[in-house]
Amino acid sequence: MTTSSIDQRVSLAVSTVIFALRPHPDTGLMTLWLPLVRRIREPYEGMWALPGGPLEADEDLAASAQHTLERTTGLAPNYLEQLYAFGNVDRSHSDTVGYRSSDRVVSIVYWALVRQDEVARAVDGENVEWFVADDLPPLAFDHAQIVDYALARLRAKITYTPIAHAFLPTEFTLADLRAVHEAVLRTTLDPANFRRQALATKTLVPTGTCLQGTSHRPPALFRFEAGAPTPAPEEQR
Amino acid sequence: MTTSSIDQRVSLAVSTVIFALRPHPDTGLMTLWLPLVRRIREPYEGMWALPGGPLEADEDLAASAQHTLERTTGLAPNYLEQLYAFGNVDRSHSDTVGYRSSDRVVSIVYWALVRQDEVARAVDGENVEWFVADDLPPLAFDHAQIVDYALARLRAKITYTPIAHAFLPTEFTLADLRAVHEAVLRTTLDPANFRRQALATKTLVPTGTCLQGTSHRPPALFRFEAGAPTPAPEEQR
DNA sequence: GGCACTTAATGTTGACGTGACTTTAAGGTA
DNA sequence: TACCTTAAAGTCACGTCAACATTAAGTGCC
């Protein structure tokens, strides 16, 4: 039915959408950011793209994502999950740009969350820059759609799974946790109701201590319940 | 950090977990079945495996899944969605069997649903056989885990998304729809409550007609609301 | 010290969804 | 006509949740 054309080969890449929280320069509000890498060769030379690279023959998929991440941005993610495998034939030149790559690329895309303090360690190198997730420049390939999908996934998953802690240090207040939700979902949440829901999940363990040094009633500190951070199905059992 | 060993290459395959409903031979109850293909070469020769094949260079991922499906089982799925990309290095010889394949295989796995009347068209060839999804023989590679994951996904998704209709013809009664849910989830559901929930989704359109020839009150017929059957993210927008 | 101010934490109330169950409707069959 | 079966609609108690109110516990200012 389908005869493979000789001048085209399928190669496999692993890319990652990495989310982090930082204050917005204008508003000062906590906002979702992600690091992008500037392409230094055709196609799409000079444009911004997701960090990624070819899959090495002796690397697991998730390991490949982590290695490229470490190599390009210096980041160690606190949460990593497979997003989707993008592999349509036309995706290299989907933006109607005249570029023609001889190789067809199938990208297995992961999405990752990093802690706020980890962001500080990030290498802001020559060709790596952070952008506001909801206000990105034009991206290479189909990476804009991929980011959209990752954003939708993050926003959906944070509402029914305790992944917000992946943005936070080991000890945090309920206000911290709520701030993460509000930043990700871009809404305000009722503190009282948020508390009730958060405590109902049973994934929060009170440390017994309170945060001191506030100019008001000191909030209780919590820790996230130990437990596997959503293992990939290949690692299950 | 990682030097690719010379004797190993990464190749890409697309496989599919196909679900269909048939009465169980013993109990007569509606049950989940899936077709498997007998392997005719090493590794795992003679064992049962998911239908699949190498990705052709000019084929989209979903198209590849559909083509292999058509080729091996003769089936045309009514629903097709990407499940996961399995690509760990050790997955070819994960069962401690002595087989050694020189190539490493990354499988992009889809899951599919076929209508009951479509199952009749299925080719029950020499090397294709249907099995009860929850009572499978030992499978080749890591396919048993893949099926488990697909089963979990199907059971989770049918509870919050209207995909049950993919098993049914265009017109059906609420009892038919409920029977699908009961077969997939292996439970009994309260008819009255199921009706309320089903109608609340607004995805069911009454045809106005009733099913005749029953030895009791004739049930109303419904049609599924037109609408894209969960497009893959690459096809969105 | 007393008061204003801020956030933490707890309580209250009404709307809504859901599971278990009951009642009525509409056919066929003995 | 009595009876059986399933369809379809209705009832009720319970739990969840958004919205709002109240109390608790600190700081800073006069």
Coordinates of C-alpha atoms (C1' of nucleotides) in Angstrom, one line a residue:
Chain A
M1 CA 0.0 0.0 0.0
T2 CA 2.7 2.5 1.0
T3 CA 6.1 2.3 -0.7
S4 CA 8.7 4.1 1.3
S5 CA 10.3 6.8 -0.8
I6 CA 14.1 6.4 -0.9
D7 CA 15.0 10.0 -0.2
Q8 CA 13.3 10.1 3.2
R9 CA 14.2 8.5 6.5
V10 CA 12.5 8.5 9.8
S11 CA 14.6 9.7 12.7
L12 CA 13.6 9.9 16.4
A13 CA 14.0 12.9 18.6
V14 CA 13.0 13.6 22.2
S15 CA 11.9 17.1 23.2
T16 CA 10.6 18.5 26.5
V17 CA 8.3 21.3 27.4
I18 CA 9.6 22.7 30.7
F19 CA 7.5 24.8 33.0
A20 CA 8.7 27.0 35.9
L21 CA 7.2 29.8 37.9
R22 CA 8.7 33.3 38.1
P23 CA 7.2 36.7 38.8
H24 CA 6.2 38.6 35.7
P25 CA 8.4 41.6 35.0
D26 CA 5.5 43.9 34.5
T27 CA 2.8 42.9 36.9
G28 CA 4.9 41.1 39.5
L29 CA 2.5 38.3 39.5
M30 CA 3.6 34.7 39.5
T31 CA 3.6 33.4 35.9
L32 CA 4.4 30.3 33.9
W33 CA 7.6 30.5 32.1
L34 CA 9.5 28.0 29.9
P35 CA 13.0 27.9 28.4
L36 CA 13.5 27.8 24.7
V37 CA 16.6 27.1 22.6
R38 CA 17.6 29.1 19.6
R39 CA 18.1 27.0 16.5
I40 CA 21.6 27.4 15.1
R41 CA 21.1 25.5 11.9
E42 CA 18.5 25.0 9.2
P43 CA 15.6 24.5 9.1
Y44 CA 14.2 27.4 11.1
E45 CA 17.6 28.7 11.9
G46 CA 17.5 31.5 14.4
M47 CA 14.0 30.7 15.6
W48 CA 13.2 29.5 19.1
A49 CA 12.4 25.8 19.7
L50 CA 11.9 23.3 22.4
P51 CA 15.0 21.8 23.9
G52 CA 15.6 18.3 22.6
G53 CA 17.8 16.0 20.6
P54 CA 18.1 12.7 18.9
L55 CA 17.5 9.6 20.9
E56 CA 20.7 7.8 21.7
A57 CA 20.6 4.0 21.2
D58 CA 21.3 3.1 24.8
E59 CA 19.1 5.7 26.4
D60 CA 15.6 5.2 27.8
L61 CA 13.1 7.8 26.6
A62 CA 12.7 9.6 29.8
A63 CA 16.4 9.5 30.4
S64 CA 17.0 11.1 27.0
A65 CA 14.7 13.9 27.9
Q66 CA 16.5 14.5 31.2
H67 CA 19.9 14.4 29.6
T68 CA 19.1 16.9 26.9
L69 CA 17.5 19.1 29.5
E70 CA 20.6 19.0 31.7
R71 CA 22.9 19.6 28.7
T72 CA 21.0 22.5 27.2
T73 CA 19.5 24.3 30.1
G74 CA 21.3 22.9 33.2
L75 CA 17.9 22.0 34.7
A76 CA 17.0 19.0 36.7
P77 CA 13.2 18.5 36.6
N78 CA 11.1 17.7 39.6
Y79 CA 8.5 16.1 37.5
L80 CA 8.6 14.5 34.1
E81 CA 5.9 12.8 32.1
Q82 CA 5.5 11.8 28.5
L83 CA 3.1 14.1 26.7
Y84 CA 2.6 12.8 23.1
A85 CA 4.4 11.4 20.1
F86 CA 4.2 13.9 17.2
G87 CA 5.1 12.3 13.9
N88 CA 3.0 13.5 11.0
V89 CA 4.8 13.5 7.7
D90 CA 4.3 17.2 7.1
R91 CA 5.2 18.5 10.5
S92 CA 8.7 19.7 9.6
H93 CA 7.4 22.2 7.1
S94 CA 4.0 22.8 8.5
D95 CA 4.4 26.5 8.7
T96 CA 4.3 26.9 5.0
V97 CA 7.9 28.1 5.2
G98 CA 9.9 27.0 2.2
Y99 CA 12.3 24.9 4.2
R100 CA 12.7 21.3 3.1
S101 CA 14.4 18.8 5.4
S102 CA 15.2 15.5 3.8
D103 CA 14.6 13.7 7.1
R104 CA 11.3 13.1 8.6
V105 CA 11.4 13.5 12.4
V106 CA 9.2 11.8 14.9
S107 CA 9.3 13.6 18.2
I108 CA 8.5 12.0 21.5
V109 CA 7.7 15.0 23.7
Y110 CA 7.8 15.1 27.5
W111 CA 6.7 17.8 29.8
A112 CA 8.5 18.8 33.0
L113 CA 8.1 20.9 36.1
V114 CA 11.0 22.5 37.9
R115 CA 11.1 24.0 41.4
Q116 CA 11.5 27.7 41.8
D117 CA 14.9 27.5 43.5
E118 CA 16.0 25.1 40.7
V119 CA 15.3 27.9 38.2
A120 CA 18.0 30.0 39.8
R121 CA 20.6 27.4 38.8
A122 CA 19.4 27.5 35.2
V123 CA 22.0 28.4 32.6
D124 CA 20.9 31.5 30.8
G125 CA 23.3 30.9 28.0
E126 CA 23.7 32.5 24.7
N127 CA 21.1 30.4 23.0
V128 CA 18.8 29.7 25.9
E129 CA 16.1 32.1 27.1
W130 CA 13.0 32.1 29.2
F131 CA 9.6 33.2 27.9
V132 CA 6.2 33.6 29.4
A133 CA 4.3 30.5 28.5
D134 CA 1.2 32.3 27.3
D135 CA 3.1 34.9 25.3
L136 CA 5.6 33.1 23.1
P137 CA 7.4 34.3 20.0
P138 CA 6.9 32.3 16.8
L139 CA 8.4 28.9 17.3
A140 CA 10.1 26.5 14.9
F141 CA 8.3 23.4 13.5
D142 CA 5.0 22.6 15.1
H143 CA 6.4 23.5 18.6
A144 CA 3.8 26.2 19.2
Q145 CA 1.0 23.6 19.0
I146 CA 3.0 21.3 21.2
V147 CA 3.3 23.9 23.9
D148 CA -0.4 24.6 23.7
Y149 CA -1.1 21.0 24.2
A150 CA 1.3 20.8 27.1
L151 CA -0.2 23.9 28.7
A152 CA -3.7 22.3 28.4
R153 CA -2.4 19.1 29.9
L154 CA -0.7 20.9 32.8
R155 CA -3.8 23.0 33.6
A156 CA -6.1 20.0 33.4
K157 CA -3.9 17.7 35.5
I158 CA -3.2 20.2 38.3
T159 CA -7.0 20.3 39.0
Y160 CA -7.3 16.6 39.7
T161 CA -3.8 15.6 40.7
P162 CA -1.4 16.9 43.3
I163 CA 1.4 18.0 41.0
A164 CA 1.6 21.6 42.1
H165 CA 4.1 20.6 44.8
A166 CA 6.6 20.0 42.0
F167 CA 7.0 23.8 41.8
L168 CA 7.6 24.2 45.5
P169 CA 10.3 23.3 48.1
T170 CA 9.7 20.5 50.4
E171 CA 8.0 22.7 53.0
F172 CA 5.4 25.2 52.0
T173 CA 2.2 26.9 53.3
L174 CA -1.2 26.5 51.9
A175 CA -0.9 30.0 50.5
D176 CA 2.1 29.0 48.6
L177 CA 0.3 26.0 47.1
R178 CA -2.7 28.2 46.3
A179 CA -0.4 30.7 44.6
V180 CA 0.9 28.0 42.3
H181 CA -2.6 27.0 41.3
E182 CA -3.6 30.6 40.7
A183 CA -0.5 31.2 38.6
V184 CA -1.0 28.1 36.5
L185 CA -4.7 28.5 36.0
R186 CA -4.6 32.3 35.8
T187 CA -7.5 32.8 38.2
T188 CA -8.1 33.7 41.9
L189 CA -9.2 30.9 44.2
D190 CA -11.1 31.2 47.4
P191 CA -8.6 30.5 50.2
A192 CA -11.1 28.8 52.4
N193 CA -12.4 26.5 49.8
F194 CA -8.9 25.8 48.4
R195 CA -7.8 24.8 51.9
R196 CA -10.7 22.3 52.3
Q197 CA -10.0 20.7 48.9
A198 CA -6.3 20.5 49.5
L199 CA -6.7 18.9 52.9
A200 CA -9.3 16.5 51.6
T201 CA -6.7 14.9 49.2
K202 CA -4.8 13.5 52.2
T203 CA -1.6 14.1 50.3
L204 CA -0.5 17.0 52.5
V205 CA 1.2 16.3 55.8
P206 CA 1.4 19.1 58.4
T207 CA 4.9 19.5 59.7
G208 CA 3.7 20.8 63.0
T209 CA 5.7 24.0 62.6
C210 CA 4.6 27.4 61.4
L211 CA 6.2 29.9 59.2
Q212 CA 7.6 32.7 61.3
G213 CA 8.4 36.3 60.4
T214 CA 5.2 37.2 58.8
S215 CA 3.4 40.5 59.7
H216 CA 0.3 38.6 60.6
R217 CA -0.9 35.2 61.8
P218 CA 1.8 32.6 61.1
P219 CA 0.6 30.0 58.6
A220 CA 1.2 26.2 59.2
L221 CA 3.8 24.5 57.1
F222 CA 3.0 21.3 55.1
R223 CA 5.0 18.7 53.4
F224 CA 4.0 16.6 50.5
E225 CA 3.2 13.0 51.2
A226 CA 5.9 10.6 50.0
G227 CA 4.9 8.6 47.0
A228 CA 5.9 8.0 43.4
P229 CA 5.5 11.1 41.3
T230 CA 3.2 9.6 38.6
P231 CA 5.4 6.9 37.1
A232 CA 5.2 6.2 33.4
P233 CA 3.4 3.1 32.5
E234 CA 6.6 1.4 31.4
E235 CA 7.9 1.8 34.9
Q236 CA 4.8 0.6 36.6
R237 CA 4.6 -2.6 38.6
Chain B
M1 CA 27.8 11.2 28.4
T2 CA 26.2 8.6 26.3
T3 CA 28.0 7.1 23.4
S4 CA 25.8 5.1 21.1
S5 CA 27.0 1.6 20.7
I6 CA 27.6 0.6 17.2
D7 CA 25.7 -2.7 17.2
Q8 CA 22.4 -1.2 18.1
R9 CA 20.0 0.9 16.1
V10 CA 16.7 2.4 17.0
S11 CA 13.8 1.4 14.9
L12 CA 10.2 2.7 15.1
A13 CA 7.1 0.6 15.1
V14 CA 3.4 1.4 15.5
S15 CA 1.1 -1.1 17.3
T16 CA -2.5 -1.0 18.2
V17 CA -4.6 -2.4 21.0
I18 CA -8.0 -3.1 19.5
F19 CA -11.1 -3.6 21.6
A20 CA -14.4 -5.0 20.6
L21 CA -17.4 -6.5 22.3
R22 CA -18.7 -10.0 21.9
P23 CA -20.7 -12.4 24.1
H24 CA -18.6 -14.6 26.3
P25 CA -18.8 -18.2 25.1
D26 CA -19.3 -19.5 28.7
T27 CA -21.5 -16.9 30.4
G28 CA -23.1 -15.4 27.3
L29 CA -22.4 -11.9 28.8
M30 CA -21.0 -9.1 26.7
T31 CA -17.3 -9.1 27.2
L32 CA -14.2 -7.1 25.9
W33 CA -12.2 -9.0 23.3
L34 CA -9.1 -8.1 21.4
P35 CA -7.4 -9.6 18.3
L36 CA -3.8 -10.8 18.6
V37 CA -1.3 -11.8 16.0
R38 CA 0.9 -14.9 16.2
R39 CA 4.6 -14.1 15.8
I40 CA 6.1 -16.0 12.9
R41 CA 9.7 -15.2 13.6
E42 CA 12.1 -14.6 16.4
P43 CA 12.1 -13.2 19.0
Y44 CA 9.1 -14.6 20.7
E45 CA 8.3 -16.8 17.7
G46 CA 4.9 -18.5 18.1
M47 CA 3.7 -16.2 20.9
W48 CA 0.8 -13.8 20.6
A49 CA 1.5 -10.1 20.1
L50 CA -0.3 -6.8 19.3
P51 CA -0.8 -6.1 15.6
G52 CA 1.7 -3.6 14.4
G53 CA 4.5 -2.9 12.0
P54 CA 7.3 -0.6 11.1
L55 CA 6.5 3.0 10.4
E56 CA 6.6 3.8 6.7
A57 CA 8.5 6.9 5.7
D58 CA 5.5 8.6 4.1
E59 CA 2.8 7.6 6.6
D60 CA 1.3 9.6 9.4
L61 CA 1.4 7.8 12.8
A62 CA -2.4 7.2 13.1
A63 CA -2.5 6.2 9.4
S64 CA 0.2 3.7 10.0
A65 CA -1.9 2.2 12.8
Q66 CA -4.9 2.0 10.6
H67 CA -3.1 0.4 7.7
T68 CA -1.5 -2.3 9.8
L69 CA -4.9 -3.0 11.3
E70 CA -6.5 -3.3 7.9
R71 CA -3.7 -5.5 6.7
T72 CA -3.5 -7.9 9.6
T73 CA -7.1 -8.1 10.9
G74 CA -9.2 -6.5 8.2
L75 CA -10.7 -4.2 10.7
A76 CA -11.6 -0.5 10.3
P77 CA -11.7 1.1 13.7
N78 CA -14.4 3.5 14.7
Y79 CA -12.2 5.2 17.3
L80 CA -8.4 5.6 17.3
E81 CA -6.3 7.4 19.8
Q82 CA -2.6 7.4 20.7
L83 CA -1.9 5.6 23.9
Y84 CA 1.8 5.9 24.7
A85 CA 5.3 5.6 23.3
F86 CA 7.1 2.6 24.8
G87 CA 10.8 2.8 24.2
N88 CA 12.9 1.6 27.1
V89 CA 16.1 0.0 26.1
D90 CA 15.4 -3.3 27.8
R91 CA 11.9 -3.8 26.6
S92 CA 12.7 -6.3 23.9
H93 CA 14.0 -8.8 26.3
S94 CA 12.1 -7.8 29.4
D95 CA 10.7 -11.2 30.1
T96 CA 14.1 -12.7 31.0
V97 CA 13.8 -14.9 28.0
G98 CA 17.1 -15.5 26.3
Y99 CA 16.2 -13.8 23.1
R100 CA 18.5 -11.1 21.9
S101 CA 17.5 -8.7 19.2
S102 CA 20.1 -6.5 17.8
D103 CA 17.7 -3.7 17.1
R104 CA 16.1 -1.6 19.7
V105 CA 12.4 -0.9 19.0
V106 CA 10.5 2.1 20.1
S107 CA 6.7 1.4 19.7
I108 CA 4.2 4.1 19.4
V109 CA 1.0 2.4 20.6
Y110 CA -2.5 3.3 19.6
W111 CA -5.8 2.0 21.0
A112 CA -8.9 1.5 19.0
L113 CA -12.5 0.6 19.3
V114 CA -14.5 -1.2 16.6
R115 CA -18.3 -1.6 16.2
Q116 CA -20.0 -4.9 16.9
D117 CA -21.1 -5.3 13.3
E118 CA -17.6 -4.5 12.1
V119 CA -16.2 -7.4 14.1
A120 CA -18.2 -9.8 11.9
R121 CA -16.1 -8.6 8.9
A122 CA -12.9 -9.4 10.8
V123 CA -10.6 -11.9 9.2
D124 CA -10.1 -14.8 11.5
G125 CA -7.0 -15.8 9.7
E126 CA -4.4 -18.5 10.5
N127 CA -2.3 -16.2 12.7
V128 CA -5.0 -13.9 14.0
E129 CA -7.2 -14.8 16.9
W130 CA -9.6 -13.0 19.3
F131 CA -9.1 -13.3 23.1
V132 CA -10.9 -12.1 26.2
A133 CA -9.2 -8.9 27.2
D134 CA -9.0 -9.8 30.9
D135 CA -7.8 -13.3 30.3
L136 CA -5.0 -13.3 27.8
P137 CA -2.3 -15.8 27.1
P138 CA 1.3 -14.8 27.8
L139 CA 2.2 -12.1 25.3
A140 CA 5.5 -11.3 23.4
F141 CA 7.7 -8.4 24.5
D142 CA 6.0 -6.1 27.0
H143 CA 2.7 -6.3 25.3
A144 CA 0.9 -7.6 28.4
Q145 CA 1.7 -4.4 30.2
I146 CA 0.7 -2.4 27.2
V147 CA -2.7 -4.1 27.1
D148 CA -3.1 -3.5 30.9
Y149 CA -2.5 0.2 30.4
A150 CA -4.9 0.4 27.4
L151 CA -7.5 -1.4 29.4
A152 CA -7.1 1.1 32.3
R153 CA -7.3 3.9 29.9
L154 CA -10.4 2.7 28.2
R155 CA -12.1 2.1 31.6
A156 CA -11.1 5.5 32.9
K157 CA -12.1 7.3 29.7
I158 CA -15.5 5.7 29.2
T159 CA -16.6 7.1 32.6
Y160 CA -16.0 10.7 31.7
T161 CA -16.2 10.8 27.9
P162 CA -18.8 9.5 25.5
I163 CA -16.8 6.9 23.6
A164 CA -19.1 4.0 24.3
H165 CA -21.0 4.8 21.2
A166 CA -17.9 3.7 19.2
F167 CA -19.0 0.1 20.0
L168 CA -22.5 0.7 18.7
P169 CA -24.3 1.2 15.4
T170 CA -25.6 4.7 14.6
E171 CA -28.9 4.1 16.3
F172 CA -29.2 2.5 19.7
T173 CA -31.2 2.3 22.9
L174 CA -30.1 3.5 26.3
A175 CA -30.1 -0.2 27.3
D176 CA -27.6 -0.9 24.5
L177 CA -25.4 2.0 25.7
R178 CA -25.7 0.8 29.3
A179 CA -24.8 -2.7 28.2
V180 CA -21.5 -1.4 26.7
H181 CA -20.6 0.4 30.0
E182 CA -21.4 -2.7 32.0
A183 CA -19.4 -4.9 29.8
V184 CA -16.4 -2.6 29.8
L185 CA -16.4 -1.8 33.5
R186 CA -17.6 -5.3 34.5
T187 CA -20.3 -4.1 36.8
T188 CA -24.0 -3.6 36.8
L189 CA -25.4 -0.1 36.6
D190 CA -28.7 1.2 37.8
P191 CA -30.8 1.8 34.7
A192 CA -32.5 4.9 36.0
N193 CA -29.4 6.6 37.2
F194 CA -27.5 5.7 34.0
R195 CA -30.3 7.2 32.0
R196 CA -30.1 10.5 33.9
Q197 CA -26.3 10.7 33.5
A198 CA -26.4 9.8 29.9
L199 CA -29.0 12.4 29.0
A200 CA -27.2 15.0 31.0
T201 CA -24.2 14.9 28.7
K202 CA -26.3 16.4 25.9
T203 CA -24.4 14.2 23.4
L204 CA -27.4 11.9 22.8
V205 CA -30.0 12.9 20.3
P206 CA -33.3 11.1 20.3
T207 CA -34.3 10.0 16.9
G208 CA -38.0 10.2 17.8
T209 CA -38.6 6.6 16.9
C210 CA -38.8 3.5 19.1
L211 CA -37.4 0.1 18.7
Q212 CA -40.2 -2.3 17.8
G213 CA -40.6 -6.0 18.2
T214 CA -39.7 -6.2 21.9
S215 CA -41.8 -8.3 24.2
H216 CA -42.3 -5.3 26.5
R217 CA -42.4 -1.5 26.4
P218 CA -40.5 -0.3 23.3
P219 CA -37.4 1.7 24.1
A220 CA -36.6 5.0 22.4
L221 CA -33.8 5.1 19.9
F222 CA -30.9 7.6 20.1
R223 CA -28.2 8.8 17.9
F224 CA -24.8 10.1 18.9
E225 CA -24.3 13.8 18.5
A226 CA -22.2 14.7 15.5
G227 CA -18.8 15.9 16.5
A228 CA -15.1 15.1 16.1
P229 CA -14.3 11.8 17.9
T230 CA -11.5 13.1 20.0
P231 CA -8.9 14.3 17.5
A232 CA -5.3 13.8 18.2
P233 CA -3.5 17.0 19.3
E234 CA -1.6 17.1 16.0
E235 CA -4.8 17.3 14.1
Q236 CA -6.3 20.0 16.4
R237 CA -7.1 23.5 15.2
Chain C
dG1 C1' -1.8 49.0 76.4
dG2 C1' -5.2 49.6 72.9
dC3 C1' -6.6 49.8 68.2
dA4 C1' -6.3 49.1 63.2
dC5 C1' -4.8 46.0 59.8
dT6 C1' -3.6 41.6 57.7
dT7 C1' -3.8 36.8 56.8
dA8 C1' -4.9 32.0 58.8
dA9 C1' -8.3 28.9 60.0
dT10 C1' -13.0 27.4 60.9
dG11 C1' -18.1 27.6 60.2
dT12 C1' -22.5 28.1 57.7
dT13 C1' -25.6 28.0 54.0
dG14 C1' -27.8 26.9 49.6
dA15 C1' -27.4 24.8 45.0
dC16 C1' -26.2 20.7 42.7
dG17 C1' -25.0 15.9 41.5
dT18 C1' -25.5 11.2 42.7
dG19 C1' -26.8 6.5 44.6
dA20 C1' -30.7 3.8 46.2
dC21 C1' -35.2 3.2 45.7
dT22 C1' -40.2 3.7 44.2
dT23 C1' -43.9 4.5 41.0
dT24 C1' -46.1 4.7 36.6
dA25 C1' -46.1 3.6 31.5
dA26 C1' -46.4 0.5 27.6
dG27 C1' -45.9 -3.3 25.4
dG28 C1' -46.4 -8.8 25.0
dT29 C1' -48.1 -13.4 26.7
dA30 C1' -50.8 -17.1 29.4
Chain D
dT1 C1' -58.1 -9.9 32.2
dA2 C1' -54.1 -11.0 35.0
dC3 C1' -49.3 -11.1 34.9
dC4 C1' -44.6 -10.4 33.4
dT5 C1' -40.9 -7.5 31.6
dT6 C1' -38.6 -3.4 30.6
dA7 C1' -38.9 1.8 29.8
dA8 C1' -39.2 6.1 31.8
dA9 C1' -40.1 9.3 35.4
dG10 C1' -40.0 10.6 40.2
dT11 C1' -38.5 10.8 45.3
dC12 C1' -35.3 11.2 49.0
dA13 C1' -31.1 11.2 51.7
dC14 C1' -26.4 12.2 51.5
dG15 C1' -22.0 14.4 50.1
dT16 C1' -19.5 17.9 47.5
dC17 C1' -18.7 22.5 46.5
dA18 C1' -18.9 27.6 45.7
dA19 C1' -19.9 31.7 48.2
dC20 C1' -19.9 34.0 52.2
dA21 C1' -19.4 34.9 57.4
dT22 C1' -16.9 34.5 61.6
dT23 C1' -13.2 33.8 64.8
dA24 C1' -8.0 33.4 65.6
dA25 C1' -3.3 35.1 65.8
dG26 C1' 0.1 37.7 64.6
dT27 C1' 2.5 42.9 63.5
dG28 C1' 2.7 47.9 63.4
dC29 C1' 1.2 52.5 65.0
dC30 C1' -0.7 55.9 68.4

